[in-house]
PDB file of C-alpha atoms and ligand atoms in Angstrom:
ATOM      1  CA  MET A 208       3.172  20.688 -23.444  1.00  0.00           C
ATOM      2  CA  ARG A 209       1.649  22.433 -20.398  1.00  0.00           C
ATOM      3  CA  GLU A 210       4.223  23.463 -17.800  1.00  0.00           C
ATOM      4  CA  ILE A 211       4.009  21.375 -14.641  1.00  0.00           C
ATOM      5  CA  HIS A 212       3.389  23.221 -11.396  1.00  0.00           C
ATOM      6  CA  ASN A 213       0.756  21.228  -9.517  1.00  0.00           C
ATOM      7  CA  ILE A 214       1.032  17.466  -9.146  1.00  0.00           C
ATOM      8  CA  VAL A 215      -1.529  15.056  -7.676  1.00  0.00           C
ATOM      9  CA  ILE A 216      -0.434  11.495  -6.969  1.00  0.00           C
ATOM     10  CA  LEU A 217      -2.830   8.643  -6.187  1.00  0.00           C
ATOM     11  CA  THR A 218      -1.327   5.572  -4.557  1.00  0.00           C
ATOM     12  CA  GLY A 219      -2.776   2.127  -3.899  1.00  0.00           C
ATOM     13  CA  ALA A 220      -1.818  -1.207  -2.390  1.00  0.00           C
ATOM     14  CA  GLY A 221       0.784  -1.895  -5.104  1.00  0.00           C
ATOM     15  CA  ILE A 222       3.028   0.833  -3.705  1.00  0.00           C
ATOM     16  CA  SER A 223       3.319  -1.084  -0.417  1.00  0.00           C
ATOM     17  CA  ALA A 224       3.562  -4.564  -1.975  1.00  0.00           C
ATOM     18  CA  GLU A 225       7.369  -4.564  -2.009  1.00  0.00           C
ATOM     19  CA  SER A 226       7.319  -3.730   1.701  1.00  0.00           C
ATOM     20  CA  GLY A 227       5.571  -7.070   2.217  1.00  0.00           C
ATOM     21  CA  LEU A 228       1.957  -5.921   2.593  1.00  0.00           C
ATOM     22  CA  ALA A 229      -0.617  -7.965   0.695  1.00  0.00           C
ATOM     23  CA  ILE A 230      -2.556  -6.249  -2.083  1.00  0.00           C
ATOM     24  CA  PHE A 231      -6.357  -6.573  -2.028  1.00  0.00           C
ATOM     25  CA  ARG A 232      -7.068  -8.270  -5.301  1.00  0.00           C
ATOM     26  CA  GLY A 233      -4.589 -11.094  -5.467  1.00  0.00           C
ATOM     27  CA  PRO A 234      -4.711 -14.041  -7.843  1.00  0.00           C
ATOM     28  CA  GLU A 235      -7.532 -15.723  -5.885  1.00  0.00           C
ATOM     29  CA  GLY A 236      -9.413 -12.523  -5.212  1.00  0.00           C
ATOM     30  CA  LEU A 237      -8.775 -12.911  -1.506  1.00  0.00           C
ATOM     31  CA  TRP A 238      -7.229 -10.475   0.933  1.00  0.00           C
ATOM     32  CA  GLU A 239      -5.238 -12.394   3.551  1.00  0.00           C
ATOM     33  CA  GLY A 240      -7.673 -15.297   3.097  1.00  0.00           C
ATOM     34  CA  HIS A 241     -10.854 -13.190   3.340  1.00  0.00           C
ATOM     35  CA  ARG A 242     -13.201 -11.776   0.764  1.00  0.00           C
ATOM     36  CA  VAL A 243     -12.835  -7.984   0.931  1.00  0.00           C
ATOM     37  CA  GLU A 244     -16.615  -7.719   1.459  1.00  0.00           C
ATOM     38  CA  ASP A 245     -16.446  -9.898   4.596  1.00  0.00           C
ATOM     39  CA  VAL A 246     -14.031  -7.615   6.429  1.00  0.00           C
ATOM     40  CA  ALA A 247     -14.466  -4.220   4.780  1.00  0.00           C
ATOM     41  CA  THR A 248     -18.137  -3.298   5.052  1.00  0.00           C
ATOM     42  CA  PRO A 249     -20.196  -1.798   7.890  1.00  0.00           C
ATOM     43  CA  GLU A 250     -22.552  -4.778   7.509  1.00  0.00           C
ATOM     44  CA  ALA A 251     -19.684  -7.216   8.105  1.00  0.00           C
ATOM     45  CA  PHE A 252     -18.729  -5.301  11.250  1.00  0.00           C
ATOM     46  CA  ALA A 253     -22.315  -5.322  12.521  1.00  0.00           C
ATOM     47  CA  ARG A 254     -22.592  -9.067  11.792  1.00  0.00           C
ATOM     48  CA  ASP A 255     -19.277 -10.205  13.218  1.00  0.00           C
ATOM     49  CA  PRO A 256     -17.344  -7.457  15.032  1.00  0.00           C
ATOM     50  CA  VAL A 257     -14.973  -9.979  16.623  1.00  0.00           C
ATOM     51  CA  LEU A 258     -13.812 -11.280  13.234  1.00  0.00           C
ATOM     52  CA  VAL A 259     -13.444  -7.768  11.783  1.00  0.00           C
ATOM     53  CA  GLN A 260     -11.542  -6.416  14.816  1.00  0.00           C
ATOM     54  CA  ARG A 261      -9.286  -9.491  14.817  1.00  0.00           C
ATOM     55  CA  PHE A 262      -8.578  -8.964  11.132  1.00  0.00           C
ATOM     56  CA  TYR A 263      -7.590  -5.295  11.537  1.00  0.00           C
ATOM     57  CA  ASP A 264      -5.721  -5.969  14.790  1.00  0.00           C
ATOM     58  CA  ALA A 265      -3.559  -8.439  12.846  1.00  0.00           C
ATOM     59  CA  ARG A 266      -3.019  -5.911  10.018  1.00  0.00           C
ATOM     60  CA  ARG A 267      -2.106  -3.215  12.586  1.00  0.00           C
ATOM     61  CA  GLU A 268       0.344  -5.572  14.312  1.00  0.00           C
ATOM     62  CA  ASN A 269       1.859  -6.584  10.971  1.00  0.00           C
ATOM     63  CA  LEU A 270       2.457  -2.940  10.112  1.00  0.00           C
ATOM     64  CA  LYS A 271       5.009  -2.789  12.927  1.00  0.00           C
ATOM     65  CA  ARG A 272       7.095  -5.424  11.127  1.00  0.00           C
ATOM     66  CA  VAL A 273       7.344  -3.746   7.709  1.00  0.00           C
ATOM     67  CA  GLU A 274       9.303  -0.767   6.416  1.00  0.00           C
ATOM     68  CA  PRO A 275       8.740   1.798   3.663  1.00  0.00           C
ATOM     69  CA  ASN A 276      10.304   0.810   0.343  1.00  0.00           C
ATOM     70  CA  ALA A 277      12.084   2.726  -2.422  1.00  0.00           C
ATOM     71  CA  ALA A 278       8.789   3.985  -3.892  1.00  0.00           C
ATOM     72  CA  HIS A 279       7.692   5.560  -0.587  1.00  0.00           C
ATOM     73  CA  ALA A 280      11.156   7.066  -0.160  1.00  0.00           C
ATOM     74  CA  ALA A 281      11.113   8.552  -3.666  1.00  0.00           C
ATOM     75  CA  LEU A 282       7.705  10.171  -3.121  1.00  0.00           C
ATOM     76  CA  ALA A 283       8.896  11.635   0.197  1.00  0.00           C
ATOM     77  CA  ARG A 284      11.906  13.077  -1.617  1.00  0.00           C
ATOM     78  CA  LEU A 285       9.615  14.580  -4.268  1.00  0.00           C
ATOM     79  CA  ASP A 286       7.413  16.051  -1.534  1.00  0.00           C
ATOM     80  CA  GLU A 287      10.426  17.697   0.086  1.00  0.00           C
ATOM     81  CA  ALA A 288      12.015  18.955  -3.128  1.00  0.00           C
ATOM     82  CA  TRP A 289       9.057  19.926  -5.322  1.00  0.00           C
ATOM     83  CA  PRO A 290       8.566  23.707  -5.219  1.00  0.00           C
ATOM     84  CA  GLY A 291       5.060  23.660  -6.720  1.00  0.00           C
ATOM     85  CA  GLY A 292       1.797  22.217  -5.475  1.00  0.00           C
ATOM     86  CA  LEU A 293       1.771  18.557  -4.547  1.00  0.00           C
ATOM     87  CA  LEU A 294      -0.787  16.260  -2.963  1.00  0.00           C
ATOM     88  CA  ILE A 295      -0.269  12.549  -2.369  1.00  0.00           C
ATOM     89  CA  VAL A 296      -3.672  10.915  -1.999  1.00  0.00           C
ATOM     90  CA  THR A 297      -3.334   7.381  -0.727  1.00  0.00           C
ATOM     91  CA  GLN A 298      -5.992   4.699  -0.651  1.00  0.00           C
ATOM     92  CA  ASN A 299      -3.723   2.774   1.689  1.00  0.00           C
ATOM     93  CA  VAL A 300      -4.453   2.515   5.385  1.00  0.00           C
ATOM     94  CA  ASP A 301      -0.814   1.757   6.262  1.00  0.00           C
ATOM     95  CA  ASP A 302       1.516   4.507   7.489  1.00  0.00           C
ATOM     96  CA  LEU A 303       4.447   3.824   5.146  1.00  0.00           C
ATOM     97  CA  HIS A 304       4.217   7.138   3.249  1.00  0.00           C
ATOM     98  CA  GLU A 305       4.519   9.177   6.441  1.00  0.00           C
ATOM     99  CA  ARG A 306       7.203   6.904   7.878  1.00  0.00           C
ATOM    100  CA  ALA A 307       9.218   7.580   4.712  1.00  0.00           C
ATOM    101  CA  GLY A 308       8.784  11.305   5.378  1.00  0.00           C
ATOM    102  CA  ALA A 309       5.880  12.398   3.130  1.00  0.00           C
ATOM    103  CA  LYS A 310       4.030  15.434   4.505  1.00  0.00           C
ATOM    104  CA  ARG A 311       1.626  16.584   1.785  1.00  0.00           C
ATOM    105  CA  LEU A 312      -0.397  13.414   2.165  1.00  0.00           C
ATOM    106  CA  LEU A 313      -3.960  12.443   2.875  1.00  0.00           C
ATOM    107  CA  HIS A 314      -5.522   9.054   3.618  1.00  0.00           C
ATOM    108  CA  MET A 315      -8.787   8.948   1.709  1.00  0.00           C
ATOM    109  CA  HIS A 316      -9.673   5.457   3.046  1.00  0.00           C
ATOM    110  CA  GLY A 317      -8.662   6.122   6.670  1.00  0.00           C
ATOM    111  CA  GLU A 318      -5.789   4.721   8.697  1.00  0.00           C
ATOM    112  CA  LEU A 319      -5.051   1.467  10.511  1.00  0.00           C
ATOM    113  CA  ASN A 320      -3.450   3.425  13.343  1.00  0.00           C
ATOM    114  CA  SER A 321      -6.574   5.402  14.080  1.00  0.00           C
ATOM    115  CA  ALA A 322      -9.696   4.528  16.072  1.00  0.00           C
ATOM    116  CA  TRP A 323     -13.147   6.039  15.733  1.00  0.00           C
ATOM    117  CA  CYS A 324     -15.457   6.042  18.744  1.00  0.00           C
ATOM    118  CA  ARG A 325     -19.060   5.648  17.672  1.00  0.00           C
ATOM    119  CA  ALA A 326     -20.218   6.825  21.124  1.00  0.00           C
ATOM    120  CA  CYS A 327     -18.541  10.269  21.157  1.00  0.00           C
ATOM    121  CA  ASP A 328     -17.522  10.497  17.448  1.00  0.00           C
ATOM    122  CA  MET A 329     -13.888  11.203  18.389  1.00  0.00           C
ATOM    123  CA  ARG A 330     -11.040   9.891  16.234  1.00  0.00           C
ATOM    124  CA  MET A 331      -7.748   9.111  17.944  1.00  0.00           C
ATOM    125  CA  ALA A 332      -4.321   7.580  17.308  1.00  0.00           C
ATOM    126  CA  TRP A 333      -4.444   3.840  18.083  1.00  0.00           C
ATOM    127  CA  SER A 334      -1.537   1.447  17.739  1.00  0.00           C
ATOM    128  CA  GLY A 335      -2.611  -1.554  19.856  1.00  0.00           C
ATOM    129  CA  ALA A 336      -5.469  -4.038  19.614  1.00  0.00           C
ATOM    130  CA  MET A 337      -9.050  -2.830  19.294  1.00  0.00           C
ATOM    131  CA  GLY A 338     -10.626  -6.229  19.860  1.00  0.00           C
ATOM    132  CA  GLY A 339     -11.686  -7.040  23.434  1.00  0.00           C
ATOM    133  CA  ASP A 340     -13.840  -3.908  23.681  1.00  0.00           C
ATOM    134  CA  PRO A 341     -11.417  -1.373  25.171  1.00  0.00           C
ATOM    135  CA  ALA A 342     -12.851   1.892  26.516  1.00  0.00           C
ATOM    136  CA  CYS A 343     -12.620   5.100  24.512  1.00  0.00           C
ATOM    137  CA  PRO A 344      -9.960   7.341  26.124  1.00  0.00           C
ATOM    138  CA  GLY A 345     -12.167  10.331  25.287  1.00  0.00           C
ATOM    139  CA  CYS A 346     -15.616   9.428  26.661  1.00  0.00           C
ATOM    140  CA  GLY A 347     -14.832   6.261  28.631  1.00  0.00           C
ATOM    141  CA  VAL A 348     -17.506   4.161  26.895  1.00  0.00           C
ATOM    142  CA  ALA A 349     -16.352   0.588  26.220  1.00  0.00           C
ATOM    143  CA  GLY A 350     -17.055  -1.481  23.110  1.00  0.00           C
ATOM    144  CA  ARG A 351     -17.840   1.354  20.700  1.00  0.00           C
ATOM    145  CA  LEU A 352     -14.475   1.757  18.968  1.00  0.00           C
ATOM    146  CA  ARG A 353     -14.129   0.760  15.333  1.00  0.00           C
ATOM    147  CA  PRO A 354     -11.182   0.932  12.952  1.00  0.00           C
ATOM    148  CA  ASP A 355     -11.083   4.414  11.412  1.00  0.00           C
ATOM    149  CA  ILE A 356     -11.215   2.913   7.946  1.00  0.00           C
ATOM    150  CA  VAL A 357     -13.564   3.778   5.115  1.00  0.00           C
ATOM    151  CA  TRP A 358     -15.446   0.613   4.262  1.00  0.00           C
ATOM    152  CA  PHE A 359     -17.442  -0.183   1.139  1.00  0.00           C
ATOM    153  CA  GLY A 360     -20.590   1.912   1.088  1.00  0.00           C
ATOM    154  CA  GLU A 361     -19.005   4.702   3.169  1.00  0.00           C
ATOM    155  CA  MET A 362     -17.815   8.108   1.976  1.00  0.00           C
ATOM    156  CA  PRO A 363     -14.035   8.510   1.520  1.00  0.00           C
ATOM    157  CA  TYR A 364     -12.379  11.294   3.479  1.00  0.00           C
ATOM    158  CA  GLU A 365     -11.466  14.748   2.223  1.00  0.00           C
ATOM    159  CA  MET A 366     -13.147  14.499  -1.182  1.00  0.00           C
ATOM    160  CA  GLU A 367     -13.552  18.268  -1.454  1.00  0.00           C
ATOM    161  CA  ARG A 368      -9.843  18.812  -0.944  1.00  0.00           C
ATOM    162  CA  ILE A 369      -9.018  16.057  -3.442  1.00  0.00           C
ATOM    163  CA  ASP A 370     -11.380  17.445  -6.082  1.00  0.00           C
ATOM    164  CA  ALA A 371      -9.938  20.941  -5.633  1.00  0.00           C
ATOM    165  CA  ALA A 372      -6.397  19.592  -6.081  1.00  0.00           C
ATOM    166  CA  LEU A 373      -7.419  17.577  -9.172  1.00  0.00           C
ATOM    167  CA  MET A 374      -8.956  20.655 -10.751  1.00  0.00           C
ATOM    168  CA  GLU A 375      -5.694  22.552 -10.275  1.00  0.00           C
ATOM    169  CA  ALA A 376      -3.438  19.681 -11.331  1.00  0.00           C
ATOM    170  CA  ASP A 377      -1.093  19.907 -14.312  1.00  0.00           C
ATOM    171  CA  LEU A 378       0.008  16.311 -13.803  1.00  0.00           C
ATOM    172  CA  PHE A 379      -1.902  13.391 -12.278  1.00  0.00           C
ATOM    173  CA  VAL A 380      -0.049  10.160 -11.550  1.00  0.00           C
ATOM    174  CA  SER A 381      -1.712   6.947 -10.389  1.00  0.00           C
ATOM    175  CA  MET A 382       0.535   4.292  -8.831  1.00  0.00           C
ATOM    176  CA  GLY A 383      -0.040   0.744  -7.639  1.00  0.00           C
ATOM    177  CA  THR A 384      -3.801   0.686  -7.894  1.00  0.00           C
ATOM    178  CA  SER A 385      -5.992  -1.682  -9.904  1.00  0.00           C
ATOM    179  CA  GLY A 386      -8.680   0.918 -10.646  1.00  0.00           C
ATOM    180  CA  ASN A 387     -11.497  -1.180  -9.183  1.00  0.00           C
ATOM    181  CA  VAL A 388     -12.695   1.183  -6.464  1.00  0.00           C
ATOM    182  CA  TYR A 389     -14.485   4.488  -6.967  1.00  0.00           C
ATOM    183  CA  PRO A 390     -14.247   7.407  -6.474  1.00  0.00           C
ATOM    184  CA  ALA A 391     -10.430   6.965  -6.648  1.00  0.00           C
ATOM    185  CA  ALA A 392     -10.657   5.117  -9.968  1.00  0.00           C
ATOM    186  CA  GLY A 393     -12.397   8.164 -11.448  1.00  0.00           C
ATOM    187  CA  PHE A 394      -9.721  10.715 -10.492  1.00  0.00           C
ATOM    188  CA  VAL A 395      -8.010  10.239 -13.847  1.00  0.00           C
ATOM    189  CA  GLN A 396     -11.172  11.395 -15.615  1.00  0.00           C
ATOM    190  CA  THR A 397     -11.493  14.521 -13.456  1.00  0.00           C
ATOM    191  CA  ALA A 398      -7.830  15.336 -14.024  1.00  0.00           C
ATOM    192  CA  ARG A 399      -8.126  14.850 -17.783  1.00  0.00           C
ATOM    193  CA  TYR A 400     -11.264  16.943 -17.927  1.00  0.00           C
ATOM    194  CA  CYS A 401      -9.297  19.737 -16.233  1.00  0.00           C
ATOM    195  CA  SER A 402      -6.504  19.346 -18.832  1.00  0.00           C
ATOM    196  CA  ALA A 403      -3.890  17.629 -16.657  1.00  0.00           C
ATOM    197  CA  ARG A 404      -1.414  15.243 -18.190  1.00  0.00           C
ATOM    198  CA  THR A 405      -1.962  11.727 -16.805  1.00  0.00           C
ATOM    199  CA  LEU A 406       0.446   8.898 -16.084  1.00  0.00           C
ATOM    200  CA  GLU A 407      -0.076   5.454 -14.644  1.00  0.00           C
ATOM    201  CA  ILE A 408       2.613   3.332 -12.974  1.00  0.00           C
ATOM    202  CA  ASN A 409       1.508  -0.196 -12.117  1.00  0.00           C
ATOM    203  CA  LEU A 410       2.696  -3.777 -12.297  1.00  0.00           C
ATOM    204  CA  GLU A 411       0.110  -4.420 -15.004  1.00  0.00           C
ATOM    205  CA  PRO A 412      -2.286  -2.126 -16.876  1.00  0.00           C
ATOM    206  CA  SER A 413      -5.152  -1.155 -14.562  1.00  0.00           C
ATOM    207  CA  ILE A 414      -8.800  -1.378 -15.584  1.00  0.00           C
ATOM    208  CA  GLY A 415      -8.797   2.270 -16.660  1.00  0.00           C
ATOM    209  CA  SER A 416      -5.360   2.179 -18.230  1.00  0.00           C
ATOM    210  CA  TYR A 417      -6.701   3.424 -21.578  1.00  0.00           C
ATOM    211  CA  LEU A 418      -7.694   6.710 -19.906  1.00  0.00           C
ATOM    212  CA  PHE A 419      -4.077   7.696 -19.196  1.00  0.00           C
ATOM    213  CA  ASP A 420      -1.810   9.601 -21.562  1.00  0.00           C
ATOM    214  CA  GLU A 421       0.976   7.235 -20.592  1.00  0.00           C
ATOM    215  CA  SER A 422       1.125   3.874 -18.830  1.00  0.00           C
ATOM    216  CA  ARG A 423       4.345   2.393 -17.438  1.00  0.00           C
ATOM    217  CA  THR A 424       4.256  -1.199 -16.268  1.00  0.00           C
ATOM    218  CA  GLY A 425       6.655  -2.647 -13.725  1.00  0.00           C
ATOM    219  CA  ARG A 426       7.508  -2.626 -10.043  1.00  0.00           C
ATOM    220  CA  ALA A 427       6.829   0.566  -8.118  1.00  0.00           C
ATOM    221  CA  GLY A 428      10.144   0.195  -6.271  1.00  0.00           C
ATOM    222  CA  GLU A 429      11.961   0.697  -9.581  1.00  0.00           C
ATOM    223  CA  LEU A 430       9.640   2.854 -11.676  1.00  0.00           C
ATOM    224  CA  VAL A 431       8.642   5.417  -9.033  1.00  0.00           C
ATOM    225  CA  PRO A 432      12.217   6.458  -8.112  1.00  0.00           C
ATOM    226  CA  ALA A 433      13.042   6.702 -11.838  1.00  0.00           C
ATOM    227  CA  TRP A 434       9.988   8.890 -12.461  1.00  0.00           C
ATOM    228  CA  VAL A 435      10.811  11.140  -9.472  1.00  0.00           C
ATOM    229  CA  GLU A 436      14.322  11.635 -10.875  1.00  0.00           C
ATOM    230  CA  GLU A 437      12.781  12.710 -14.199  1.00  0.00           C
ATOM    231  CA  VAL A 438      10.450  15.186 -12.544  1.00  0.00           C
ATOM    232  CA  LEU A 439      13.159  16.745 -10.368  1.00  0.00           C
ATOM    233  CA  LYS A 440      15.730  16.976 -13.183  1.00  0.00           C
TER     234      LYS A 440
HETATM  235  P1  OAD B 798      -5.609  -3.678  -5.484  1.00  0.00           P
HETATM  236  O1  OAD B 798      -5.160  -4.875  -4.736  1.00  0.00           O
HETATM  237  O2  OAD B 798      -6.966  -3.712  -6.087  1.00  0.00           O
HETATM  238  O3  OAD B 798      -4.591  -3.371  -6.657  1.00  0.00           O
HETATM  239  C1  OAD B 798      -3.219  -3.284  -6.437  1.00  0.00           C
HETATM  240  C2  OAD B 798      -2.528  -3.085  -7.779  1.00  0.00           C
HETATM  241  O4  OAD B 798      -1.130  -2.994  -7.518  1.00  0.00           O
HETATM  242  C3  OAD B 798      -2.726  -4.227  -8.773  1.00  0.00           C
HETATM  243  O5  OAD B 798      -3.149  -3.705 -10.026  1.00  0.00           O
HETATM  244  C4  OAD B 798      -1.327  -4.854  -8.901  1.00  0.00           C
HETATM  245  O6  OAD B 798      -1.027  -5.276 -10.219  1.00  0.00           O
HETATM  246  C5  OAD B 798      -0.435  -3.696  -8.521  1.00  0.00           C
HETATM  247  N1  OAD B 798       0.868  -4.096  -7.953  1.00  0.00           N
HETATM  248  C6  OAD B 798       1.179  -5.185  -7.219  1.00  0.00           C
HETATM  249  N2  OAD B 798       2.478  -5.188  -6.875  1.00  0.00           N
HETATM  250  C7  OAD B 798       3.019  -4.060  -7.398  1.00  0.00           C
HETATM  251  C8  OAD B 798       4.328  -3.497  -7.414  1.00  0.00           C
HETATM  252  N3  OAD B 798       5.338  -4.089  -6.781  1.00  0.00           N
HETATM  253  N4  OAD B 798       4.516  -2.331  -8.059  1.00  0.00           N
HETATM  254  C9  OAD B 798       3.488  -1.713  -8.708  1.00  0.00           C
HETATM  255  N5  OAD B 798       2.228  -2.209  -8.743  1.00  0.00           N
HETATM  256  C10 OAD B 798       1.989  -3.358  -8.089  1.00  0.00           C
HETATM  257  O7  OAD B 798      -5.432  -2.426  -4.490  1.00  0.00           O
HETATM  258  P2  OAD B 798      -6.049  -0.968  -4.600  1.00  0.00           P
HETATM  259  O8  OAD B 798      -6.261  -0.572  -6.020  1.00  0.00           O
HETATM  260  O9  OAD B 798      -5.217  -0.089  -3.743  1.00  0.00           O
HETATM  261  O10 OAD B 798     -10.363   0.076   0.001  1.00  0.00           O
HETATM  262  O11 OAD B 798      -7.445  -1.167  -3.903  1.00  0.00           O
HETATM  263  C11 OAD B 798      -8.299  -0.066  -3.758  1.00  0.00           C
HETATM  264  C12 OAD B 798      -9.139  -0.208  -2.521  1.00  0.00           C
HETATM  265  O12 OAD B 798      -9.793  -1.470  -2.523  1.00  0.00           O
HETATM  266  C13 OAD B 798      -8.354  -0.233  -1.238  1.00  0.00           C
HETATM  267  O13 OAD B 798      -7.989   1.056  -0.768  1.00  0.00           O
HETATM  268  C14 OAD B 798      -9.336  -0.861  -0.304  1.00  0.00           C
HETATM  269  C15 OAD B 798      -9.828  -1.982  -1.167  1.00  0.00           C
HETATM  270  O14 OAD B 798     -11.082  -2.391  -0.891  1.00  0.00           O
HETATM  271  C16 OAD B 798     -10.910   0.090   1.219  1.00  0.00           C
HETATM  272  O15 OAD B 798     -10.506  -0.614   2.127  1.00  0.00           O
HETATM  273  C17 OAD B 798     -12.036   1.065   1.349  1.00  0.00           C
END
């Protein structure tokens, strides 16, 4: 088997589920009572900015009440201890990976705690409410801030860096993601094409489960720490 030097990890909502954050595609296909399309598209924001800001303001507030779980902690430990290349690509907009201590991390779908001013194009840390049309601290224009989150139909962040890491990867691990949303759902194919070994860890087999060399089903809070122990042994 190929020696493992470079690891790429993709995380999704399932990694934060045991911290108490709702996943997107629950049993009723609703996210906190909303269809994803009604709160996660540029069209939804144009149609009803008050609803969309209220929705993300509530998510941002809720983030202050939750803590990283054992899966986040294990990945932070791997990040600190792994001597080779490592990149944690998260689809999550929460900050639980970094609060657990992960450093080699990127948020491909943006961050709840970031604002993007459509007047001056500046992005800035933002921990309070964005509803009520606050002014941009950079340019002073009011009412032009939006959550710095990649919505459906928009281009995820840092794709070049992700593709470069996938091409160099010896091991690709996908955790807590249902495999519904591209381009993230296609990373396993890129990694395989570049000869990486592939592993999935999820509560249930994802849509693309058959594409992985190995699929482990169960809770991230148990399986991720166990896998990190294996890798660091
Ligand atoms: P989903 O809600 O689609 O999938 C979460 C997956 O986590 C499901 O397959 C669950 O079975 C699994 N899961 C739940 N609890 C778990 C646990 N304790 N341990 C392990 N797995 C668990 O969320 P994502 O795949 O992350 O995009 O969704 C991808 C994107 O869709 C999100 O980033 C978001 C959304 O629209 C944007 O906002 C752009």
